[in-house]
Amino acid sequence: MSRASAPPRVRSFVTASRTHVGLSRSLNEDRFLARPEIGLWAVADGMGGHQAGDLASLRVVEALVGLGRPGSGYAYLNAVRERLAAANADLVEHAAKLSPGAVIGSTVAVLLTHEDYYACVWAGDSRVYLRRGGALMRVTHDHSLMQELIDSGALDEQEARTRRISNVITRAVGATGTLELSETHGDIRPGDVFLLCSDGLTGLVEDHELGAVLALDDLEAAADRLLALTLKRGAKDNVTLMLVRAQR
C-alpha cells in the first residue's frame, strides 16, 4: 500500500452487514467476516453447482479469522495472501479425496486497511465498491466469463443483464492448484464508504442504484434497503453485503 501522499487521518470504521439465503435456495453458501479492530473485512461465496460450496466459503473465512495486525501494510497484505493460498491448498486436497475431478471452490473479496491506506484482494465475482465524494467506483474487476465478454466488446453490461447469460467464474479459491488473486490499493479518506458483496446483490441491483443507497448517512438503513431491493426482485441467489465507513 503506497505512502506517496498524506490524506486526512482515518481513526475508526463503522460496519453494517447483512446476509440472506434468498427466496429460491435452502442453503446459504455465502460467508462474511468483519474485523474492524484490525481493519479487515471479507465476503466469500461458495461456488453454486459445485460440491460443498458452503464448506468452501467457510474455510476461506476461517483462514482469515486468526490474523493479527502486522507491523506494515505490505506484511499485512502478504499475510492475507498466505492465508488464502493455504485455504486454496486445503480445499484442493479435500476435493481430491471426494472423487476425481471434484471441485470445492469459493469466490473471495477482501478489504484490508493499514493506517490511511487500503488494499483489496479478490478472486471471482464477489465485489468491492468505494463511494467517495458523491461518486461510486467499482474497485474490483470480476473474474468471470461474462466479464471477459464485456471486456472484449462482445457484450455491454446492459446486454449481459437483459440476456441473462449464465455466468461462469474463471478464478476461485479451491478451483486450481495455484491460486490466482488480483489486488489493488489506494488511500482512505474520512467519509469513504466501501461495499463488499456477493453477486446475489449485484446480479439484481445496478451500480447507479448502489451509489444512491450508499449516499444514506445511516449505514444500517442503507444495508436494510439493499437487502430489501434484492428480495423485492426475486433474490434467486444467496445475498451478502457489508458496508464499511471510514471516520476521523
PDB file of C-alpha atoms in Angstrom:
ATOM      1  CA  MET A   1       0.000   0.000   0.000  1.00  0.00           C
ATOM      2  CA  SER A   2       1.571   3.258  -1.168  1.00  0.00           C
ATOM      3  CA  ARG A   3       2.613   6.052   1.179  1.00  0.00           C
ATOM      4  CA  ALA A   4       3.223   8.610  -1.575  1.00  0.00           C
ATOM      5  CA  SER A   5       0.646  11.086  -0.186  1.00  0.00           C
ATOM      6  CA  ALA A   6      -0.736  12.038   3.226  1.00  0.00           C
ATOM      7  CA  PRO A   7      -4.562  12.056   3.207  1.00  0.00           C
ATOM      8  CA  PRO A   8      -6.547  13.119   6.316  1.00  0.00           C
ATOM      9  CA  ARG A   9      -6.164  10.524   9.019  1.00  0.00           C
ATOM     10  CA  VAL A  10      -8.824   7.842   9.463  1.00  0.00           C
ATOM     11  CA  ARG A  11      -9.358   6.895  13.103  1.00  0.00           C
ATOM     12  CA  SER A  12     -12.079   4.256  13.047  1.00  0.00           C
ATOM     13  CA  PHE A  13     -14.588   2.319  10.951  1.00  0.00           C
ATOM     14  CA  VAL A  14     -18.314   1.643  11.205  1.00  0.00           C
ATOM     15  CA  THR A  15     -19.647  -1.584   9.682  1.00  0.00           C
ATOM     16  CA  ALA A  16     -23.134  -2.805   8.743  1.00  0.00           C
ATOM     17  CA  SER A  17     -23.553  -6.390   7.449  1.00  0.00           C
ATOM     18  CA  ARG A  18     -26.415  -8.436   6.027  1.00  0.00           C
ATOM     19  CA  THR A  19     -26.678 -11.965   4.640  1.00  0.00           C
ATOM     20  CA  HIS A  20     -29.763 -13.833   3.410  1.00  0.00           C
ATOM     21  CA  VAL A  21     -30.371 -17.241   1.887  1.00  0.00           C
ATOM     22  CA  GLY A  22     -32.585 -15.657  -0.782  1.00  0.00           C
ATOM     23  CA  LEU A  23     -36.013 -16.775  -1.937  1.00  0.00           C
ATOM     24  CA  SER A  24     -35.134 -19.855  -4.002  1.00  0.00           C
ATOM     25  CA  ARG A  25     -32.411 -21.699  -2.114  1.00  0.00           C
ATOM     26  CA  SER A  26     -32.458 -23.685   1.102  1.00  0.00           C
ATOM     27  CA  LEU A  27     -28.761 -23.253   1.976  1.00  0.00           C
ATOM     28  CA  ASN A  28     -26.749 -20.054   2.347  1.00  0.00           C
ATOM     29  CA  GLU A  29     -23.304 -20.690   0.833  1.00  0.00           C
ATOM     30  CA  ASP A  30     -22.148 -17.111   1.494  1.00  0.00           C
ATOM     31  CA  ARG A  31     -19.916 -16.205   4.429  1.00  0.00           C
ATOM     32  CA  PHE A  32     -18.558 -12.887   5.622  1.00  0.00           C
ATOM     33  CA  LEU A  33     -16.028 -11.625   8.130  1.00  0.00           C
ATOM     34  CA  ALA A  34     -15.900  -8.188   9.771  1.00  0.00           C
ATOM     35  CA  ARG A  35     -12.906  -7.345  11.984  1.00  0.00           C
ATOM     36  CA  PRO A  36     -12.831  -3.543  12.119  1.00  0.00           C
ATOM     37  CA  GLU A  37     -10.482  -3.653  15.092  1.00  0.00           C
ATOM     38  CA  ILE A  38      -7.688  -4.814  12.766  1.00  0.00           C
ATOM     39  CA  GLY A  39      -9.045  -3.284   9.565  1.00  0.00           C
ATOM     40  CA  LEU A  40     -10.171  -6.488   7.809  1.00  0.00           C
ATOM     41  CA  TRP A  41     -13.397  -7.411   6.025  1.00  0.00           C
ATOM     42  CA  ALA A  42     -14.170 -10.284   3.641  1.00  0.00           C
ATOM     43  CA  VAL A  43     -17.022 -11.829   1.655  1.00  0.00           C
ATOM     44  CA  ALA A  44     -16.885 -15.374   0.279  1.00  0.00           C
ATOM     45  CA  ASP A  45     -19.458 -17.046  -1.973  1.00  0.00           C
ATOM     46  CA  GLY A  46     -19.387 -20.841  -2.317  1.00  0.00           C
ATOM     47  CA  MET A  47     -19.498 -21.796  -5.982  1.00  0.00           C
ATOM     48  CA  GLY A  48     -23.027 -22.813  -6.944  1.00  0.00           C
ATOM     49  CA  GLY A  49     -23.372 -26.183  -8.629  1.00  0.00           C
ATOM     50  CA  HIS A  50     -20.131 -27.480  -7.136  1.00  0.00           C
ATOM     51  CA  GLN A  51     -19.771 -29.773  -4.197  1.00  0.00           C
ATOM     52  CA  ALA A  52     -19.797 -28.307  -0.680  1.00  0.00           C
ATOM     53  CA  GLY A  53     -19.839 -24.628  -1.611  1.00  0.00           C
ATOM     54  CA  ASP A  54     -20.801 -23.785   1.962  1.00  0.00           C
ATOM     55  CA  LEU A  55     -17.704 -25.593   3.218  1.00  0.00           C
ATOM     56  CA  ALA A  56     -15.522 -23.707   0.741  1.00  0.00           C
ATOM     57  CA  SER A  57     -16.714 -20.254   1.789  1.00  0.00           C
ATOM     58  CA  LEU A  58     -16.436 -21.227   5.451  1.00  0.00           C
ATOM     59  CA  ARG A  59     -12.822 -22.380   5.013  1.00  0.00           C
ATOM     60  CA  VAL A  60     -11.937 -19.117   3.269  1.00  0.00           C
ATOM     61  CA  VAL A  61     -13.337 -17.035   6.103  1.00  0.00           C
ATOM     62  CA  GLU A  62     -11.808 -19.279   8.767  1.00  0.00           C
ATOM     63  CA  ALA A  63      -8.401 -18.815   7.157  1.00  0.00           C
ATOM     64  CA  LEU A  64      -8.601 -15.080   7.878  1.00  0.00           C
ATOM     65  CA  VAL A  65     -10.092 -15.236  11.376  1.00  0.00           C
ATOM     66  CA  GLY A  66      -6.782 -15.761  13.171  1.00  0.00           C
ATOM     67  CA  LEU A  67      -4.939 -12.891  11.508  1.00  0.00           C
ATOM     68  CA  GLY A  68      -3.408 -10.252  13.734  1.00  0.00           C
ATOM     69  CA  ARG A  69      -2.350  -6.820  12.537  1.00  0.00           C
ATOM     70  CA  PRO A  70       1.209  -6.998  11.166  1.00  0.00           C
ATOM     71  CA  GLY A  71       3.582  -4.093  11.565  1.00  0.00           C
ATOM     72  CA  SER A  72       3.317  -2.811   7.991  1.00  0.00           C
ATOM     73  CA  GLY A  73       0.809  -2.697   5.156  1.00  0.00           C
ATOM     74  CA  TYR A  74       2.996  -4.912   2.997  1.00  0.00           C
ATOM     75  CA  ALA A  75       3.313  -7.511   5.755  1.00  0.00           C
ATOM     76  CA  TYR A  76      -0.452  -7.418   6.222  1.00  0.00           C
ATOM     77  CA  LEU A  77      -1.088  -7.950   2.510  1.00  0.00           C
ATOM     78  CA  ASN A  78       1.392 -10.830   2.411  1.00  0.00           C
ATOM     79  CA  ALA A  79      -0.281 -12.445   5.415  1.00  0.00           C
ATOM     80  CA  VAL A  80      -3.673 -12.324   3.666  1.00  0.00           C
ATOM     81  CA  ARG A  81      -2.185 -13.829   0.507  1.00  0.00           C
ATOM     82  CA  GLU A  82      -0.591 -16.643   2.516  1.00  0.00           C
ATOM     83  CA  ARG A  83      -3.797 -17.431   4.394  1.00  0.00           C
ATOM     84  CA  LEU A  84      -5.828 -17.579   1.195  1.00  0.00           C
ATOM     85  CA  ALA A  85      -3.198 -19.763  -0.509  1.00  0.00           C
ATOM     86  CA  ALA A  86      -3.371 -22.153   2.465  1.00  0.00           C
ATOM     87  CA  ALA A  87      -7.181 -22.269   2.196  1.00  0.00           C
ATOM     88  CA  ASN A  88      -6.828 -22.994  -1.531  1.00  0.00           C
ATOM     89  CA  ALA A  89      -4.471 -25.918  -0.890  1.00  0.00           C
ATOM     90  CA  ASP A  90      -6.783 -27.271   1.807  1.00  0.00           C
ATOM     91  CA  LEU A  91      -9.827 -27.173  -0.483  1.00  0.00           C
ATOM     92  CA  VAL A  92      -7.978 -28.775  -3.401  1.00  0.00           C
ATOM     93  CA  GLU A  93      -6.786 -31.575  -1.123  1.00  0.00           C
ATOM     94  CA  HIS A  94     -10.250 -32.090   0.347  1.00  0.00           C
ATOM     95  CA  ALA A  95     -11.871 -32.229  -3.111  1.00  0.00           C
ATOM     96  CA  ALA A  96      -9.341 -34.813  -4.310  1.00  0.00           C
ATOM     97  CA  LYS A  97     -10.436 -37.116  -1.503  1.00  0.00           C
ATOM     98  CA  LEU A  98     -14.080 -36.894  -2.584  1.00  0.00           C
ATOM     99  CA  SER A  99     -13.771 -38.001  -6.196  1.00  0.00           C
ATOM    100  CA  PRO A 100     -11.599 -37.465  -9.284  1.00  0.00           C
ATOM    101  CA  GLY A 101     -12.235 -34.034 -10.768  1.00  0.00           C
ATOM    102  CA  ALA A 102     -14.247 -32.770  -7.803  1.00  0.00           C
ATOM    103  CA  VAL A 103     -14.040 -29.033  -7.102  1.00  0.00           C
ATOM    104  CA  ILE A 104     -14.818 -27.271  -3.830  1.00  0.00           C
ATOM    105  CA  GLY A 105     -14.474 -23.573  -4.537  1.00  0.00           C
ATOM    106  CA  SER A 106     -15.392 -20.104  -3.332  1.00  0.00           C
ATOM    107  CA  THR A 107     -15.043 -16.558  -4.513  1.00  0.00           C
ATOM    108  CA  VAL A 108     -13.416 -14.112  -2.116  1.00  0.00           C
ATOM    109  CA  ALA A 109     -13.234 -10.341  -1.824  1.00  0.00           C
ATOM    110  CA  VAL A 110     -11.085  -8.926   0.968  1.00  0.00           C
ATOM    111  CA  LEU A 111     -10.679  -5.325   2.129  1.00  0.00           C
ATOM    112  CA  LEU A 112      -7.779  -4.621   4.482  1.00  0.00           C
ATOM    113  CA  THR A 113      -6.601  -1.321   5.881  1.00  0.00           C
ATOM    114  CA  HIS A 114      -3.393  -0.081   7.446  1.00  0.00           C
ATOM    115  CA  GLU A 115      -3.059   3.473   8.703  1.00  0.00           C
ATOM    116  CA  ASP A 116      -4.645   5.610   5.940  1.00  0.00           C
ATOM    117  CA  TYR A 117      -4.387   3.099   3.106  1.00  0.00           C
ATOM    118  CA  TYR A 118      -6.417   0.170   1.868  1.00  0.00           C
ATOM    119  CA  ALA A 119      -5.835  -2.888  -0.282  1.00  0.00           C
ATOM    120  CA  CYS A 120      -8.324  -5.226  -1.936  1.00  0.00           C
ATOM    121  CA  VAL A 121      -7.556  -8.843  -2.775  1.00  0.00           C
ATOM    122  CA  TRP A 122     -10.036 -10.940  -4.721  1.00  0.00           C
ATOM    123  CA  ALA A 123     -10.802 -13.982  -6.855  1.00  0.00           C
ATOM    124  CA  GLY A 124     -14.119 -14.485  -8.619  1.00  0.00           C
ATOM    125  CA  ASP A 125     -17.091 -12.140  -8.937  1.00  0.00           C
ATOM    126  CA  SER A 126     -17.687 -11.005  -5.373  1.00  0.00           C
ATOM    127  CA  ARG A 127     -17.053  -7.275  -5.498  1.00  0.00           C
ATOM    128  CA  VAL A 128     -15.747  -4.248  -3.612  1.00  0.00           C
ATOM    129  CA  TYR A 129     -17.034  -0.741  -4.363  1.00  0.00           C
ATOM    130  CA  LEU A 130     -15.928   2.627  -2.991  1.00  0.00           C
ATOM    131  CA  ARG A 131     -18.172   5.677  -2.683  1.00  0.00           C
ATOM    132  CA  ARG A 132     -16.207   8.904  -2.298  1.00  0.00           C
ATOM    133  CA  GLY A 133     -17.283  12.492  -2.760  1.00  0.00           C
ATOM    134  CA  GLY A 134     -20.646  11.545  -4.224  1.00  0.00           C
ATOM    135  CA  ALA A 135     -19.186   9.157  -6.822  1.00  0.00           C
ATOM    136  CA  LEU A 136     -19.249   5.343  -6.809  1.00  0.00           C
ATOM    137  CA  MET A 137     -16.441   3.340  -8.350  1.00  0.00           C
ATOM    138  CA  ARG A 138     -16.015  -0.397  -8.666  1.00  0.00           C
ATOM    139  CA  VAL A 139     -12.697  -1.290  -7.054  1.00  0.00           C
ATOM    140  CA  THR A 140     -12.588  -4.929  -8.167  1.00  0.00           C
ATOM    141  CA  HIS A 141     -12.922  -6.450 -11.643  1.00  0.00           C
ATOM    142  CA  ASP A 142     -14.864  -9.703 -11.977  1.00  0.00           C
ATOM    143  CA  HIS A 143     -13.085 -12.929 -12.850  1.00  0.00           C
ATOM    144  CA  SER A 144     -15.878 -14.391 -14.961  1.00  0.00           C
ATOM    145  CA  LEU A 145     -16.744 -15.393 -18.499  1.00  0.00           C
ATOM    146  CA  MET A 146     -19.373 -12.679 -18.637  1.00  0.00           C
ATOM    147  CA  GLN A 147     -16.806 -10.017 -17.698  1.00  0.00           C
ATOM    148  CA  GLU A 148     -14.456 -11.335 -20.393  1.00  0.00           C
ATOM    149  CA  LEU A 149     -17.247 -10.942 -22.972  1.00  0.00           C
ATOM    150  CA  ILE A 150     -17.859  -7.387 -21.778  1.00  0.00           C
ATOM    151  CA  ASP A 151     -14.140  -6.567 -21.836  1.00  0.00           C
ATOM    152  CA  SER A 152     -13.810  -7.911 -25.383  1.00  0.00           C
ATOM    153  CA  GLY A 153     -16.710  -5.783 -26.606  1.00  0.00           C
ATOM    154  CA  ALA A 154     -18.883  -8.782 -27.430  1.00  0.00           C
ATOM    155  CA  LEU A 155     -21.445  -7.571 -24.866  1.00  0.00           C
ATOM    156  CA  ASP A 156     -22.125  -4.445 -22.893  1.00  0.00           C
ATOM    157  CA  GLU A 157     -23.212  -4.664 -19.271  1.00  0.00           C
ATOM    158  CA  GLN A 158     -26.851  -3.932 -20.017  1.00  0.00           C
ATOM    159  CA  GLU A 159     -26.962  -6.682 -22.649  1.00  0.00           C
ATOM    160  CA  ALA A 160     -25.400  -9.096 -20.194  1.00  0.00           C
ATOM    161  CA  ARG A 161     -28.196  -8.341 -17.730  1.00  0.00           C
ATOM    162  CA  THR A 162     -31.114  -8.432 -20.141  1.00  0.00           C
ATOM    163  CA  ARG A 163     -29.986 -11.580 -21.965  1.00  0.00           C
ATOM    164  CA  ARG A 164     -29.474 -13.350 -18.631  1.00  0.00           C
ATOM    165  CA  ILE A 165     -26.350 -15.141 -19.798  1.00  0.00           C
ATOM    166  CA  SER A 166     -25.254 -17.895 -17.445  1.00  0.00           C
ATOM    167  CA  ASN A 167     -22.118 -16.731 -15.676  1.00  0.00           C
ATOM    168  CA  VAL A 168     -19.007 -18.868 -15.249  1.00  0.00           C
ATOM    169  CA  ILE A 169     -16.356 -17.975 -12.684  1.00  0.00           C
ATOM    170  CA  THR A 170     -12.802 -18.057 -14.056  1.00  0.00           C
ATOM    171  CA  ARG A 171     -10.963 -17.790 -10.732  1.00  0.00           C
ATOM    172  CA  ALA A 172     -11.811 -19.004  -7.238  1.00  0.00           C
ATOM    173  CA  VAL A 173     -10.223 -20.264  -4.069  1.00  0.00           C
ATOM    174  CA  GLY A 174     -10.060 -24.054  -4.411  1.00  0.00           C
ATOM    175  CA  ALA A 175     -10.559 -24.124  -8.186  1.00  0.00           C
ATOM    176  CA  THR A 176      -6.957 -24.919  -9.161  1.00  0.00           C
ATOM    177  CA  GLY A 177      -3.732 -25.970  -7.501  1.00  0.00           C
ATOM    178  CA  THR A 178      -2.278 -22.471  -7.779  1.00  0.00           C
ATOM    179  CA  LEU A 179      -4.454 -19.627  -6.521  1.00  0.00           C
ATOM    180  CA  GLU A 180      -4.558 -16.547  -8.747  1.00  0.00           C
ATOM    181  CA  LEU A 181      -5.510 -13.358  -6.912  1.00  0.00           C
ATOM    182  CA  SER A 182      -5.954  -9.822  -8.156  1.00  0.00           C
ATOM    183  CA  GLU A 183      -5.006  -6.856  -5.984  1.00  0.00           C
ATOM    184  CA  THR A 184      -5.372  -3.095  -5.907  1.00  0.00           C
ATOM    185  CA  HIS A 185      -4.726  -0.397  -3.315  1.00  0.00           C
ATOM    186  CA  GLY A 186      -5.170   3.278  -2.552  1.00  0.00           C
ATOM    187  CA  ASP A 187      -5.622   5.874   0.146  1.00  0.00           C
ATOM    188  CA  ILE A 188      -8.579   6.081   2.539  1.00  0.00           C
ATOM    189  CA  ARG A 189     -10.284   9.367   3.384  1.00  0.00           C
ATOM    190  CA  PRO A 190     -12.750  10.150   6.161  1.00  0.00           C
ATOM    191  CA  GLY A 191     -16.266   9.657   4.804  1.00  0.00           C
ATOM    192  CA  ASP A 192     -15.301   6.915   2.351  1.00  0.00           C
ATOM    193  CA  VAL A 193     -17.844   4.094   2.216  1.00  0.00           C
ATOM    194  CA  PHE A 194     -16.829   0.643   0.953  1.00  0.00           C
ATOM    195  CA  LEU A 195     -19.319  -2.015  -0.132  1.00  0.00           C
ATOM    196  CA  LEU A 196     -18.277  -5.677  -0.193  1.00  0.00           C
ATOM    197  CA  CYS A 197     -20.853  -8.047  -1.656  1.00  0.00           C
ATOM    198  CA  SER A 198     -21.596 -11.346  -3.340  1.00  0.00           C
ATOM    199  CA  ASP A 199     -23.157 -11.468  -6.801  1.00  0.00           C
ATOM    200  CA  GLY A 200     -26.540 -12.130  -5.237  1.00  0.00           C
ATOM    201  CA  LEU A 201     -26.680  -8.360  -4.797  1.00  0.00           C
ATOM    202  CA  THR A 202     -25.010  -7.106  -7.970  1.00  0.00           C
ATOM    203  CA  GLY A 203     -26.961  -9.510 -10.161  1.00  0.00           C
ATOM    204  CA  LEU A 204     -30.153  -7.640  -9.251  1.00  0.00           C
ATOM    205  CA  VAL A 205     -29.115  -4.119  -8.240  1.00  0.00           C
ATOM    206  CA  GLU A 206     -27.341  -1.860 -10.717  1.00  0.00           C
ATOM    207  CA  ASP A 207     -24.343   0.304  -9.873  1.00  0.00           C
ATOM    208  CA  HIS A 208     -26.247   3.603 -10.005  1.00  0.00           C
ATOM    209  CA  GLU A 209     -28.764   2.188  -7.518  1.00  0.00           C
ATOM    210  CA  LEU A 210     -25.951   1.088  -5.221  1.00  0.00           C
ATOM    211  CA  GLY A 211     -24.487   4.591  -5.316  1.00  0.00           C
ATOM    212  CA  ALA A 212     -27.816   6.177  -4.409  1.00  0.00           C
ATOM    213  CA  VAL A 213     -28.317   3.906  -1.398  1.00  0.00           C
ATOM    214  CA  LEU A 214     -24.727   4.322  -0.201  1.00  0.00           C
ATOM    215  CA  ALA A 215     -25.369   8.088  -0.002  1.00  0.00           C
ATOM    216  CA  LEU A 216     -27.528   7.479   3.078  1.00  0.00           C
ATOM    217  CA  ASP A 217     -25.963   8.664   6.340  1.00  0.00           C
ATOM    218  CA  ASP A 218     -27.353   5.682   8.265  1.00  0.00           C
ATOM    219  CA  LEU A 219     -25.352   2.574   7.279  1.00  0.00           C
ATOM    220  CA  GLU A 220     -27.807   0.211   8.926  1.00  0.00           C
ATOM    221  CA  ALA A 221     -30.669   1.741   6.936  1.00  0.00           C
ATOM    222  CA  ALA A 222     -28.590   1.513   3.752  1.00  0.00           C
ATOM    223  CA  ALA A 223     -27.841  -2.169   4.383  1.00  0.00           C
ATOM    224  CA  ASP A 224     -31.533  -2.868   5.015  1.00  0.00           C
ATOM    225  CA  ARG A 225     -32.511  -1.075   1.816  1.00  0.00           C
ATOM    226  CA  LEU A 226     -30.040  -3.000  -0.346  1.00  0.00           C
ATOM    227  CA  LEU A 227     -31.217  -6.321   1.050  1.00  0.00           C
ATOM    228  CA  ALA A 228     -34.855  -5.316   0.592  1.00  0.00           C
ATOM    229  CA  LEU A 229     -34.176  -4.453  -3.061  1.00  0.00           C
ATOM    230  CA  THR A 230     -32.787  -7.922  -3.771  1.00  0.00           C
ATOM    231  CA  LEU A 231     -35.693  -9.641  -2.049  1.00  0.00           C
ATOM    232  CA  LYS A 232     -38.218  -7.490  -3.900  1.00  0.00           C
ATOM    233  CA  ARG A 233     -36.602  -8.516  -7.191  1.00  0.00           C
ATOM    234  CA  GLY A 234     -36.745 -12.247  -6.500  1.00  0.00           C
ATOM    235  CA  ALA A 235     -33.374 -12.998  -4.815  1.00  0.00           C
ATOM    236  CA  LYS A 236     -32.807 -16.316  -6.578  1.00  0.00           C
ATOM    237  CA  ASP A 237     -29.286 -16.485  -5.120  1.00  0.00           C
ATOM    238  CA  ASN A 238     -27.841 -16.016  -1.652  1.00  0.00           C
ATOM    239  CA  VAL A 239     -27.023 -12.367  -0.980  1.00  0.00           C
ATOM    240  CA  THR A 240     -24.380 -10.933   1.343  1.00  0.00           C
ATOM    241  CA  LEU A 241     -23.262  -7.340   1.753  1.00  0.00           C
ATOM    242  CA  MET A 242     -21.103  -5.296   4.096  1.00  0.00           C
ATOM    243  CA  LEU A 243     -20.856  -1.518   4.313  1.00  0.00           C
ATOM    244  CA  VAL A 244     -17.739  -0.001   5.842  1.00  0.00           C
ATOM    245  CA  ARG A 245     -17.429   3.739   6.560  1.00  0.00           C
ATOM    246  CA  ALA A 246     -14.088   5.379   7.411  1.00  0.00           C
ATOM    247  CA  GLN A 247     -14.250   8.036  10.140  1.00  0.00           C
ATOM    248  CA  ARG A 248     -11.869  10.532  11.726  1.00  0.00           C
TER     249      ARG A 248
END
